[in-house]
mmCIF file of C-alpha atoms and ligand atoms in Angstrom:
data_model
loop_
_atom_site.group_PDB
_atom_site.id
_atom_site.type_symbol
_atom_site.label_atom_id
_atom_site.label_comp_id
_atom_site.label_asym_id
_atom_site.label_seq_id
_atom_site.Cartn_x
_atom_site.Cartn_y
_atom_site.Cartn_z
ATOM 1 C CA MET Q 148 -4.093 -21.321 -22.433
ATOM 2 C CA SER Q 149 -7.578 -21.669 -20.811
ATOM 3 C CA THR Q 150 -9.746 -19.871 -22.790
ATOM 4 C CA LEU Q 151 -10.322 -18.260 -19.561
ATOM 5 C CA ALA Q 152 -6.656 -16.323 -20.439
ATOM 6 C CA THR Q 153 -7.455 -15.810 -23.598
ATOM 7 C CA LEU Q 154 -10.269 -13.253 -23.286
ATOM 8 C CA SER Q 155 -9.958 -8.604 -23.164
ATOM 9 C CA PRO Q 156 -10.582 -7.764 -19.283
ATOM 10 C CA ASP Q 157 -13.800 -6.054 -20.377
ATOM 11 C CA ALA Q 158 -14.241 -9.933 -21.128
ATOM 12 C CA LEU Q 159 -13.132 -11.341 -18.024
ATOM 13 C CA ARG Q 160 -15.578 -8.837 -16.298
ATOM 14 C CA ARG Q 161 -19.026 -10.347 -17.761
ATOM 15 C CA THR Q 162 -17.921 -13.504 -16.912
ATOM 16 C CA VAL Q 163 -18.471 -13.136 -13.911
ATOM 17 C CA THR Q 164 -21.464 -14.796 -11.999
ATOM 18 C CA SER Q 165 -20.287 -14.929 -7.843
ATOM 19 C CA THR Q 166 -19.294 -12.260 -5.727
ATOM 20 C CA PRO Q 167 -16.534 -12.968 -3.246
ATOM 21 C CA SER Q 168 -18.934 -14.188 0.075
ATOM 22 C CA ILE Q 169 -17.687 -10.534 2.598
ATOM 23 C CA THR Q 170 -18.412 -7.237 -0.047
ATOM 24 C CA ALA Q 171 -19.301 -5.618 -1.971
ATOM 25 C CA SER Q 172 -20.479 -4.531 -5.404
ATOM 26 C CA GLY Q 173 -18.008 -4.953 -8.273
ATOM 27 C CA PRO Q 174 -17.035 -6.093 -10.783
ATOM 28 C CA TRP Q 175 -13.836 -8.827 -11.050
ATOM 29 C CA THR Q 176 -14.368 -11.478 -9.682
ATOM 30 C CA VAL Q 177 -11.445 -14.256 -8.324
ATOM 31 C CA GLU Q 178 -11.436 -16.126 -11.228
ATOM 32 C CA ALA Q 179 -11.074 -13.338 -13.783
ATOM 33 C CA VAL Q 180 -8.610 -12.647 -11.446
ATOM 34 C CA GLU Q 181 -6.898 -15.108 -11.969
ATOM 35 C CA ALA Q 182 -7.477 -15.618 -14.968
ATOM 36 C CA LEU Q 183 -5.145 -12.047 -15.478
ATOM 37 C CA TYR Q 184 -2.465 -13.934 -13.046
ATOM 38 C CA ALA Q 185 -2.508 -17.225 -15.856
ATOM 39 C CA LEU Q 186 -1.500 -15.060 -19.344
ATOM 40 C CA PRO Q 187 2.074 -15.793 -20.351
ATOM 41 C CA PHE Q 188 3.880 -12.947 -18.339
ATOM 42 C CA MET Q 189 4.903 -11.297 -20.835
ATOM 43 C CA GLU Q 190 1.138 -10.878 -22.483
ATOM 44 C CA LEU Q 191 0.116 -9.248 -18.939
ATOM 45 C CA VAL Q 192 2.670 -7.055 -18.480
ATOM 46 C CA PHE Q 193 2.630 -5.580 -22.160
ATOM 47 C CA ARG Q 194 -1.267 -5.929 -21.590
ATOM 48 C CA ALA Q 195 -0.422 -3.748 -17.561
ATOM 49 C CA GLN Q 196 1.396 -0.966 -19.836
ATOM 50 C CA GLN Q 197 -0.428 -0.651 -22.249
ATOM 51 C CA VAL Q 198 -3.530 -0.108 -20.066
ATOM 52 C CA HIS Q 199 -1.075 2.029 -17.542
ATOM 53 C CA ARG Q 200 -0.480 4.515 -20.627
ATOM 54 C CA ASP Q 201 -4.640 4.884 -21.127
ATOM 55 C CA HIS Q 202 -4.629 6.731 -17.995
ATOM 56 C CA PHE Q 203 -0.634 8.121 -16.645
ATOM 57 C CA ASP Q 204 2.270 8.711 -17.889
ATOM 58 C CA PRO Q 205 4.625 5.844 -17.850
ATOM 59 C CA SER Q 206 7.525 8.476 -17.205
ATOM 60 C CA GLU Q 207 6.399 10.590 -13.449
ATOM 61 C CA ILE Q 208 6.565 8.988 -10.400
ATOM 62 C CA GLN Q 209 4.693 9.519 -7.168
ATOM 63 C CA LEU Q 210 7.157 9.626 -3.940
ATOM 64 C CA SER Q 211 5.432 9.081 0.239
ATOM 65 C CA THR Q 212 7.887 9.673 2.824
ATOM 66 C CA LEU Q 213 6.355 7.370 6.175
ATOM 67 C CA LEU Q 214 7.151 8.150 9.592
ATOM 68 C CA SER Q 215 6.541 7.030 13.021
ATOM 69 C CA ILE Q 216 4.838 8.928 14.729
ATOM 70 C CA LYS Q 217 4.201 6.491 17.249
ATOM 71 C CA THR Q 218 6.387 3.430 17.334
ATOM 72 C CA GLY Q 219 5.423 -0.823 19.225
ATOM 73 C CA GLY Q 220 3.922 -1.859 21.736
ATOM 74 C CA CYS Q 221 0.608 -2.898 19.040
ATOM 75 C CA ALA Q 222 -2.229 -4.923 20.460
ATOM 76 C CA GLU Q 223 -2.885 -6.390 17.495
ATOM 77 C CA ASP Q 224 -1.314 -9.897 16.833
ATOM 78 C CA CYS Q 225 -0.772 -9.417 12.875
ATOM 79 C CA GLY Q 226 2.128 -12.112 12.487
ATOM 80 C CA TYR Q 227 3.984 -9.962 10.007
ATOM 81 C CA CYS Q 228 4.128 -6.912 11.985
ATOM 82 C CA SER Q 229 8.071 -5.303 14.430
ATOM 83 C CA GLN Q 230 4.920 -3.265 16.578
ATOM 84 C CA SER Q 231 3.499 -6.177 17.649
ATOM 85 C CA ALA Q 232 3.504 -6.862 22.016
ATOM 86 C CA HIS Q 233 2.553 -10.064 21.644
ATOM 87 C CA PHE Q 234 5.546 -10.883 19.688
ATOM 88 C CA ASP Q 235 9.846 -10.877 21.715
ATOM 89 C CA THR Q 236 11.589 -8.474 18.154
ATOM 90 C CA GLY Q 237 13.748 -6.681 19.979
ATOM 91 C CA LEU Q 238 11.780 -2.388 19.076
ATOM 92 C CA LYS Q 239 11.072 -0.038 21.519
ATOM 93 C CA ALA Q 240 8.244 0.908 22.336
ATOM 94 C CA GLU Q 241 7.522 4.852 21.521
ATOM 95 C CA LYS Q 242 5.506 7.201 23.172
ATOM 96 C CA LEU Q 243 3.445 9.901 20.146
ATOM 97 C CA MET Q 244 5.571 11.710 18.584
ATOM 98 C CA PRO Q 245 6.056 16.296 19.718
ATOM 99 C CA VAL Q 246 3.874 17.781 16.606
ATOM 100 C CA GLU Q 247 7.721 19.435 16.172
ATOM 101 C CA GLU Q 248 9.136 16.836 15.409
ATOM 102 C CA VAL Q 249 7.134 15.689 13.349
ATOM 103 C CA LEU Q 250 7.681 19.165 11.829
ATOM 104 C CA GLU Q 251 11.199 19.106 11.281
ATOM 105 C CA ALA Q 252 10.710 15.173 9.443
ATOM 106 C CA ALA Q 253 8.688 16.523 7.001
ATOM 107 C CA ARG Q 254 10.315 19.633 5.855
ATOM 108 C CA ALA Q 255 13.086 16.972 5.381
ATOM 109 C CA ALA Q 256 10.811 14.836 3.205
ATOM 110 C CA LYS Q 257 9.820 17.817 1.440
ATOM 111 C CA ALA Q 258 13.013 18.988 0.309
ATOM 112 C CA GLN Q 259 13.975 15.479 -0.419
ATOM 113 C CA GLY Q 260 11.265 15.378 -2.910
ATOM 114 C CA ALA Q 261 8.726 13.839 -1.478
ATOM 115 C CA SER Q 262 5.188 15.408 -2.384
ATOM 116 C CA ARG Q 263 3.258 13.466 -0.241
ATOM 117 C CA PHE Q 264 4.333 12.099 3.288
ATOM 118 C CA CYS Q 265 2.587 9.146 5.212
ATOM 119 C CA MET Q 266 2.796 9.333 8.929
ATOM 120 C CA GLY Q 267 2.594 5.639 10.538
ATOM 121 C CA ALA Q 268 1.235 4.592 14.530
ATOM 122 C CA ALA Q 269 1.326 1.092 16.403
ATOM 123 C CA TRP Q 270 -2.511 2.198 17.614
ATOM 124 C CA ARG Q 271 -5.268 -0.841 17.317
ATOM 125 C CA SER Q 272 -6.887 2.062 16.708
ATOM 126 C CA PRO Q 273 -6.184 6.739 18.228
ATOM 127 C CA LYS Q 274 -7.890 6.884 21.909
ATOM 128 C CA ALA Q 275 -9.466 9.533 21.949
ATOM 129 C CA ARG Q 276 -6.877 12.262 23.765
ATOM 130 C CA ASP Q 277 -4.575 11.635 20.595
ATOM 131 C CA MET Q 278 -6.628 12.778 18.295
ATOM 132 C CA GLU Q 279 -6.163 16.266 18.834
ATOM 133 C CA ARG Q 280 -2.102 15.962 18.678
ATOM 134 C CA VAL Q 281 -2.914 14.521 15.033
ATOM 135 C CA SER Q 282 -5.833 16.960 13.843
ATOM 136 C CA ALA Q 283 -2.465 19.175 14.631
ATOM 137 C CA MET Q 284 0.161 16.577 12.334
ATOM 138 C CA VAL Q 285 -1.941 16.348 9.705
ATOM 139 C CA ARG Q 286 -2.417 20.970 9.783
ATOM 140 C CA GLU Q 287 0.297 21.242 9.588
ATOM 141 C CA VAL Q 288 2.378 18.863 7.237
ATOM 142 C CA LYS Q 289 -0.196 19.732 5.232
ATOM 143 C CA ALA Q 290 -0.021 23.690 5.504
ATOM 144 C CA LEU Q 291 4.418 23.023 4.099
ATOM 145 C CA GLY Q 292 2.929 21.935 1.514
ATOM 146 C CA LEU Q 293 2.784 18.773 1.528
ATOM 147 C CA GLU Q 294 0.324 16.170 1.337
ATOM 148 C CA THR Q 295 -0.909 14.161 3.381
ATOM 149 C CA CYS Q 296 -1.512 10.634 4.398
ATOM 150 C CA MET Q 297 -2.158 8.880 7.966
ATOM 151 C CA THR Q 298 -2.157 5.572 8.980
ATOM 152 C CA LEU Q 299 -3.292 4.742 12.227
ATOM 153 C CA GLY Q 300 -5.110 1.904 12.670
ATOM 154 C CA MET Q 301 -9.251 1.477 12.692
ATOM 155 C CA LEU Q 302 -11.441 4.503 12.753
ATOM 156 C CA ASP Q 303 -15.511 4.969 14.115
ATOM 157 C CA ALA Q 304 -17.022 7.899 11.877
ATOM 158 C CA ASP Q 305 -15.971 10.785 14.354
ATOM 159 C CA GLN Q 306 -12.805 9.856 13.862
ATOM 160 C CA ALA Q 307 -12.541 9.860 9.961
ATOM 161 C CA ALA Q 308 -14.201 12.977 10.049
ATOM 162 C CA SER Q 309 -12.505 14.828 12.247
ATOM 163 C CA LEU Q 310 -9.725 13.889 10.680
ATOM 164 C CA LYS Q 311 -10.525 15.267 6.961
ATOM 165 C CA ASP Q 312 -11.563 18.305 9.355
ATOM 166 C CA ALA Q 313 -8.215 19.217 9.824
ATOM 167 C CA GLY Q 314 -7.272 18.198 6.054
ATOM 168 C CA LEU Q 315 -6.544 14.820 5.762
ATOM 169 C CA ASP Q 316 -6.071 13.599 2.407
ATOM 170 C CA TYR Q 317 -5.119 9.767 2.508
ATOM 171 C CA TYR Q 318 -6.282 7.705 5.324
ATOM 172 C CA ASN Q 319 -3.891 3.596 4.428
ATOM 173 C CA HIS Q 320 -5.225 0.712 6.208
ATOM 174 C CA ASN Q 321 -4.405 -2.177 4.032
ATOM 175 C CA LEU Q 322 -6.367 -5.442 3.753
ATOM 176 C CA ASP Q 323 -3.516 -6.913 2.990
ATOM 177 C CA THR Q 324 -4.961 -11.114 2.870
ATOM 178 C CA ALA Q 325 -7.194 -12.168 0.740
ATOM 179 C CA PRO Q 326 -10.515 -12.634 3.575
ATOM 180 C CA GLU Q 327 -10.073 -16.433 4.229
ATOM 181 C CA TYR Q 328 -6.149 -15.767 4.488
ATOM 182 C CA TYR Q 329 -6.109 -13.364 6.954
ATOM 183 C CA GLY Q 330 -7.538 -15.464 10.149
ATOM 184 C CA LYS Q 331 -3.376 -16.903 9.921
ATOM 185 C CA VAL Q 332 -1.796 -13.428 10.184
ATOM 186 C CA VAL Q 333 -3.972 -11.760 12.084
ATOM 187 C CA GLY Q 334 -6.616 -13.195 14.795
ATOM 188 C CA THR Q 335 -7.034 -10.483 16.899
ATOM 189 C CA ARG Q 336 -9.369 -8.407 14.196
ATOM 190 C CA THR Q 337 -11.277 -8.820 11.451
ATOM 191 C CA TYR Q 338 -11.518 -8.618 7.826
ATOM 192 C CA GLN Q 339 -15.740 -7.267 8.197
ATOM 193 C CA ASP Q 340 -13.443 -3.662 11.049
ATOM 194 C CA ARG Q 341 -11.036 -3.082 7.837
ATOM 195 C CA LEU Q 342 -14.076 -3.176 5.178
ATOM 196 C CA ASP Q 343 -15.612 -1.140 8.141
ATOM 197 C CA THR Q 344 -13.312 1.122 8.501
ATOM 198 C CA LEU Q 345 -12.345 2.289 4.929
ATOM 199 C CA GLN Q 346 -15.694 2.513 4.505
ATOM 200 C CA ASN Q 347 -15.344 6.001 7.394
ATOM 201 C CA VAL Q 348 -12.570 6.529 5.134
ATOM 202 C CA ARG Q 349 -14.518 6.686 2.212
ATOM 203 C CA SER Q 350 -17.935 8.843 3.728
ATOM 204 C CA ALA Q 351 -15.496 11.296 5.185
ATOM 205 C CA GLY Q 352 -14.624 11.881 1.494
ATOM 206 C CA ILE Q 353 -10.873 10.848 2.283
ATOM 207 C CA ASN Q 354 -8.840 9.629 -0.547
ATOM 208 C CA VAL Q 355 -9.021 5.632 0.481
ATOM 209 C CA CYS Q 356 -4.912 3.808 0.646
ATOM 210 C CA SER Q 357 -5.458 1.017 0.824
ATOM 211 C CA GLY Q 358 -3.497 -2.532 -0.686
ATOM 212 C CA GLY Q 359 -1.411 -5.841 0.287
ATOM 213 C CA ILE Q 360 1.589 -7.449 1.538
ATOM 214 C CA LEU Q 361 2.547 -10.355 -0.277
ATOM 215 C CA GLY Q 362 4.908 -13.267 0.486
ATOM 216 C CA MET Q 363 3.296 -14.162 3.164
ATOM 217 C CA GLY Q 364 2.947 -18.051 2.067
ATOM 218 C CA GLU Q 365 -0.567 -17.027 0.846
ATOM 219 C CA THR Q 366 -1.460 -18.820 -2.829
ATOM 220 C CA ARG Q 367 -2.043 -16.971 -6.305
ATOM 221 C CA ALA Q 368 -5.299 -17.919 -5.225
ATOM 222 C CA HIS Q 369 -5.028 -15.942 -2.476
ATOM 223 C CA ARG Q 370 -3.847 -13.485 -4.114
ATOM 224 C CA ALA Q 371 -6.651 -12.900 -6.261
ATOM 225 C CA GLY Q 372 -8.807 -12.512 -4.193
ATOM 226 C CA LEU Q 373 -7.426 -10.011 -2.398
ATOM 227 C CA ILE Q 374 -7.199 -7.999 -5.319
ATOM 228 C CA ALA Q 375 -10.166 -8.458 -5.689
ATOM 229 C CA GLN Q 376 -11.660 -7.091 -3.085
ATOM 230 C CA LEU Q 377 -9.764 -4.287 -3.772
ATOM 231 C CA ALA Q 378 -10.643 -3.680 -6.931
ATOM 232 C CA ASN Q 379 -14.636 -4.052 -5.881
ATOM 233 C CA LEU Q 380 -14.052 -1.358 -2.861
ATOM 234 C CA ASP Q 381 -16.394 1.458 -5.248
ATOM 235 C CA PRO Q 382 -14.565 3.138 -5.659
ATOM 236 C CA CYS Q 383 -11.799 1.174 -5.690
ATOM 237 C CA PRO Q 384 -8.993 2.652 -3.176
ATOM 238 C CA GLU Q 385 -6.989 5.810 -5.610
ATOM 239 C CA SER Q 386 -3.444 4.459 -4.230
ATOM 240 C CA VAL Q 387 -3.224 0.669 -4.187
ATOM 241 C CA PRO Q 388 0.293 -0.132 -1.433
ATOM 242 C CA ILE Q 389 1.880 -3.868 -2.667
ATOM 243 C CA ASN Q 390 4.552 -4.918 -0.446
ATOM 244 C CA ASN Q 391 6.481 -7.571 -0.319
ATOM 245 C CA LEU Q 392 6.482 -8.731 3.495
ATOM 246 C CA VAL Q 393 10.300 -7.860 5.386
ATOM 247 C CA PRO Q 394 10.477 -10.975 6.727
ATOM 248 C CA ILE Q 395 10.755 -9.839 11.097
ATOM 249 C CA PRO Q 396 12.862 -12.210 12.737
ATOM 250 C CA GLY Q 397 11.066 -12.576 16.831
ATOM 251 C CA THR Q 398 7.428 -12.457 13.962
ATOM 252 C CA PRO Q 399 5.773 -15.830 13.416
ATOM 253 C CA LEU Q 400 6.389 -14.862 9.394
ATOM 254 C CA GLU Q 401 9.907 -14.515 9.971
ATOM 255 C CA GLY Q 402 10.648 -18.384 8.754
ATOM 256 C CA VAL Q 403 8.693 -17.658 5.875
ATOM 257 C CA ALA Q 404 10.118 -18.318 1.711
ATOM 258 C CA PRO Q 405 9.760 -15.530 -0.761
ATOM 259 C CA ILE Q 406 8.110 -15.429 -2.699
ATOM 260 C CA ASP Q 407 8.832 -15.626 -6.513
ATOM 261 C CA PRO Q 408 9.969 -12.576 -8.257
ATOM 262 C CA PHE Q 409 7.915 -12.958 -11.356
ATOM 263 C CA GLU Q 410 5.188 -13.822 -9.230
ATOM 264 C CA PHE Q 411 5.025 -10.255 -7.311
ATOM 265 C CA VAL Q 412 5.145 -8.381 -10.220
ATOM 266 C CA ARG Q 413 2.596 -9.656 -12.060
ATOM 267 C CA THR Q 414 0.274 -9.621 -8.888
ATOM 268 C CA ILE Q 415 1.648 -5.910 -10.221
ATOM 269 C CA ALA Q 416 0.033 -6.361 -13.543
ATOM 270 C CA VAL Q 417 -3.257 -7.439 -12.161
ATOM 271 C CA ALA Q 418 -3.820 -4.463 -10.311
ATOM 272 C CA ARG Q 419 -2.746 -2.240 -12.594
ATOM 273 C CA ILE Q 420 -5.324 -3.677 -15.236
ATOM 274 C CA THR Q 421 -8.039 -3.936 -12.666
ATOM 275 C CA MET Q 422 -7.377 -0.253 -11.419
ATOM 276 C CA PRO Q 423 -6.828 1.274 -14.309
ATOM 277 C CA ARG Q 424 -6.775 4.772 -12.790
ATOM 278 C CA SER Q 425 -5.120 4.084 -9.222
ATOM 279 C CA TYR Q 426 -2.208 4.909 -7.652
ATOM 280 C CA VAL Q 427 0.353 1.064 -7.702
ATOM 281 C CA ARG Q 428 2.969 1.616 -5.374
ATOM 282 C CA LEU Q 429 5.083 -0.551 -4.904
ATOM 283 C CA SER Q 430 6.777 -0.321 -1.440
ATOM 284 C CA ALA Q 431 8.162 -2.327 1.807
ATOM 285 C CA GLY Q 432 10.666 -5.094 0.657
ATOM 286 C CA ARG Q 433 12.613 -2.856 -2.554
ATOM 287 C CA GLU Q 434 15.709 -3.326 -0.361
ATOM 288 C CA GLN Q 435 14.749 -6.922 -0.886
ATOM 289 C CA MET Q 436 14.781 -6.670 -4.589
ATOM 290 C CA ASP Q 437 17.248 -5.321 -7.011
ATOM 291 C CA GLU Q 438 16.904 -2.539 -9.620
ATOM 292 C CA ALA Q 439 16.450 -4.589 -12.067
ATOM 293 C CA LEU Q 440 13.205 -6.255 -9.755
ATOM 294 C CA GLN Q 441 11.544 -2.473 -9.287
ATOM 295 C CA VAL Q 442 12.467 -1.833 -12.815
ATOM 296 C CA LEU Q 443 10.054 -4.052 -13.546
ATOM 297 C CA CYS Q 444 7.136 -3.605 -11.724
ATOM 298 C CA PHE Q 445 7.292 0.483 -12.949
ATOM 299 C CA MET Q 446 7.436 -1.615 -16.616
ATOM 300 C CA ALA Q 447 4.400 -3.690 -14.752
ATOM 301 C CA GLY Q 448 2.355 -0.041 -14.105
ATOM 302 C CA ALA Q 449 3.396 0.257 -10.587
ATOM 303 C CA ASN Q 450 3.414 4.391 -10.639
ATOM 304 C CA SER Q 451 4.700 5.051 -7.062
ATOM 305 C CA MET Q 452 6.767 3.598 -4.212
ATOM 306 C CA PHE Q 453 7.588 4.751 -0.985
ATOM 307 C CA TYR Q 454 11.557 7.599 -1.134
ATOM 308 C CA GLY Q 455 13.208 7.722 2.077
ATOM 309 C CA ASP Q 456 16.215 5.789 3.966
ATOM 310 C CA HIS Q 457 13.695 3.967 5.644
ATOM 311 C CA LEU Q 458 10.162 2.384 6.441
ATOM 312 C CA LEU Q 459 8.538 2.268 9.517
ATOM 313 C CA THR Q 460 10.739 0.429 12.137
ATOM 314 C CA THR Q 461 12.364 -1.251 8.638
ATOM 315 C CA SER Q 462 14.949 0.365 5.521
ATOM 316 C CA ASN Q 463 14.139 1.502 2.938
ATOM 317 C CA PRO Q 464 16.576 1.977 -0.603
ATOM 318 C CA ARG Q 465 19.212 5.353 0.076
ATOM 319 C CA THR Q 466 17.381 8.369 -1.990
ATOM 320 C CA GLY Q 467 20.602 8.820 -3.223
ATOM 321 C CA ARG Q 468 20.367 6.013 -4.267
ATOM 322 C CA ASP Q 469 16.662 5.780 -5.926
ATOM 323 C CA ARG Q 470 17.325 9.616 -7.537
ATOM 324 C CA SER Q 471 20.680 8.247 -9.744
ATOM 325 C CA LEU Q 472 18.111 5.070 -10.485
ATOM 326 C CA LEU Q 473 15.356 6.862 -11.539
ATOM 327 C CA GLU Q 474 17.542 9.207 -13.440
ATOM 328 C CA ARG Q 475 19.355 6.474 -14.837
ATOM 329 C CA LEU Q 476 15.070 5.749 -16.126
ATOM 330 C CA ASP Q 477 14.408 9.674 -17.479
ATOM 331 C CA MET Q 478 11.835 9.585 -14.819
ATOM 332 C CA ARG Q 479 9.768 12.254 -13.764
ATOM 333 C CA VAL Q 480 8.875 12.459 -9.939
ATOM 334 C CA GLU Q 481 4.777 14.098 -9.495
ATOM 335 C CA GLY Q 482 4.854 17.124 -8.292
ATOM 336 C CA HIS Q 483 9.064 18.489 -9.163
ATOM 337 C CA GLU Q 484 9.634 20.047 -12.324
ATOM 338 C CA GLY Q 485 13.000 19.490 -14.005
HETATM 339 N N1 LIG F 288 -1.707 -0.585 12.930
HETATM 340 C C1 LIG F 288 -1.627 0.526 11.408
HETATM 341 C C2 LIG F 288 -2.481 -0.505 10.788
HETATM 342 O O1 LIG F 288 -2.734 -2.070 10.748
HETATM 343 O O2 LIG F 288 -3.462 -0.369 10.050
HETATM 344 C C3 LIG F 288 -0.422 1.390 10.785
HETATM 345 C C4 LIG F 288 0.592 1.437 10.098
HETATM 346 S S1 LIG F 288 0.943 -0.117 9.893
HETATM 347 C C5 LIG F 288 2.434 -1.545 10.417
HETATM 348 C C6 LIG F 288 0.964 -0.356 8.376
HETATM 349 C C7 LIG F 288 0.802 -1.633 8.113
HETATM 350 O O3 LIG F 288 2.672 -1.705 7.285
HETATM 351 C C8 LIG F 288 0.156 -2.649 7.744
HETATM 352 O O4 LIG F 288 -0.703 -2.821 7.199
HETATM 353 C C9 LIG F 288 1.139 -3.403 6.723
HETATM 354 O O5 LIG F 288 0.094 -3.453 5.484
HETATM 355 C C10 LIG F 288 2.082 -3.542 6.349
HETATM 356 N N2 LIG F 288 3.493 -4.661 6.536
HETATM 357 C C11 LIG F 288 3.378 -3.979 8.220
HETATM 358 N N3 LIG F 288 5.042 -4.858 8.248
HETATM 359 C C12 LIG F 288 5.299 -4.814 7.419
HETATM 360 C C13 LIG F 288 6.135 -6.206 7.149
HETATM 361 N N4 LIG F 288 7.011 -6.290 7.883
HETATM 362 N N5 LIG F 288 6.330 -5.958 6.246
HETATM 363 C C14 LIG F 288 5.260 -5.397 4.435
HETATM 364 N N6 LIG F 288 4.723 -5.401 5.595
HETATM 365 C C15 LIG F 288 4.028 -4.626 7.108
HETATM 366 C C1 LIG F 289 2.081 0.574 3.440
HETATM 367 O O1 LIG F 289 0.620 -0.620 3.190
HETATM 368 N N1 LIG F 289 3.094 -0.521 3.656
HETATM 369 C C2 LIG F 289 3.912 1.174 4.573
HETATM 370 C C3 LIG F 289 2.400 2.400 5.024
HETATM 371 N N2 LIG F 289 1.867 1.328 4.090
HETATM 372 C C4 LIG F 289 2.226 2.255 5.876
HETATM 373 C C5 LIG F 289 5.196 0.431 6.267
HETATM 374 C C6 LIG F 289 5.253 -0.960 5.455
HETATM 375 C C7 LIG F 289 6.133 -0.936 6.680
HETATM 376 C C8 LIG F 289 7.404 -1.720 6.237
HETATM 377 C C9 LIG F 289 7.620 -2.660 7.705
HETATM 378 C C10 LIG F 289 8.397 -0.934 8.468
HETATM 379 O O2 LIG F 289 8.702 -0.601 8.791
HETATM 380 O O3 LIG F 289 7.713 -1.583 9.909
HETATM 381 FE FE1 LIG F 290 -0.253 -3.043 14.722
HETATM 382 FE FE2 LIG F 290 -0.045 -2.331 12.663
HETATM 383 FE FE3 LIG F 290 1.719 -3.235 13.650
HETATM 384 FE FE4 LIG F 290 -0.992 -4.291 13.185
HETATM 385 S S1 LIG F 290 0.298 -4.040 11.847
HETATM 386 S S2 LIG F 290 0.289 -4.956 14.821
HETATM 387 S S3 LIG F 290 -2.380 -3.194 13.888
HETATM 388 S S4 LIG F 290 1.285 -1.278 14.173
#
């Protein structure tokens, strides 16, 4: 075992000598995060569960339901995405949904037990003409008693302020991977663009939801680089979605070898330890995982998931199945009695 791997997380933090090249002032070096990854699996998961219990009830989970409010035809070239106009994925593009249709889906999500409704649009960034309608969506979904989340691409400071005025609780904008791997996956924007939007969201007073995707052919060092970036945001994101790549035929990443499931669990554990108070969300890719693997993710500190039969353009485990899983685990849903 390496010397670093035997250190406590606090001691690891104190080993910091350099910061990643782009961004943030936080205390986690990539090396320190890699040292967590290098812990024996059982040790890592145990430590993550200890950290988890210091800040959360281990039998409670937060559920968010997703809706694609504007699908396909996106100008960006994200190599994992079904919605990019750069690749032929067979997806039919659709216009921005009317507010009433969004509300129908939100009511259904609430009736099924979700506490947060997350609306996603396949945009590089919203246009001025879109802002009124998306603001109405936020106001009216919130009025149903749901927390609101949106993911609309890049935001400038004014757009972030309008969404805050409408009552938006969370904005999702993923860093997706390490800065040095980003250019291999996305060519139409930079890592710094992502960080700038996160800063605009934070400055507007909206909670930040930011995470990444595993299984894109990245190395462990890249995964550690992503976690260090997220943990070093100051403050770190309130919500950290960890997606397992859903391979989409027609995209450049369609044939990439899947990540080892235990490496996925390690990443959840490392996210939990480095961001002790954040919700760590087991996100896309649950359909490709069996239940035992999902439970390992909960043990490693995941305490949120996407709930609902669909993600944005791909499917998710059926709600009935998820409810039965949570029941068998005696897990309670945040925001719901009984
Ligand atoms: N267009 C906006 C953007 O990119 O920020 C919002 C929607 S985008 C689909 C939201 C996130 O979904 C991406 O940042 C990525 O992390 C995740 N995602 C997209 N396609 C995925 C896939 N095939 N597998 C796993 N995660 C995916
Ligand atoms: C996030 O990190 N994952 C969600 C949400 N934020 C917007 C999206 C997952 C998309 C999976 C592929 C699809 O359904 O198109
Ligand atoms: Fe567009 Fe978002 Fe898909 Fe990238 S991830 S192509 S920005 S919808």
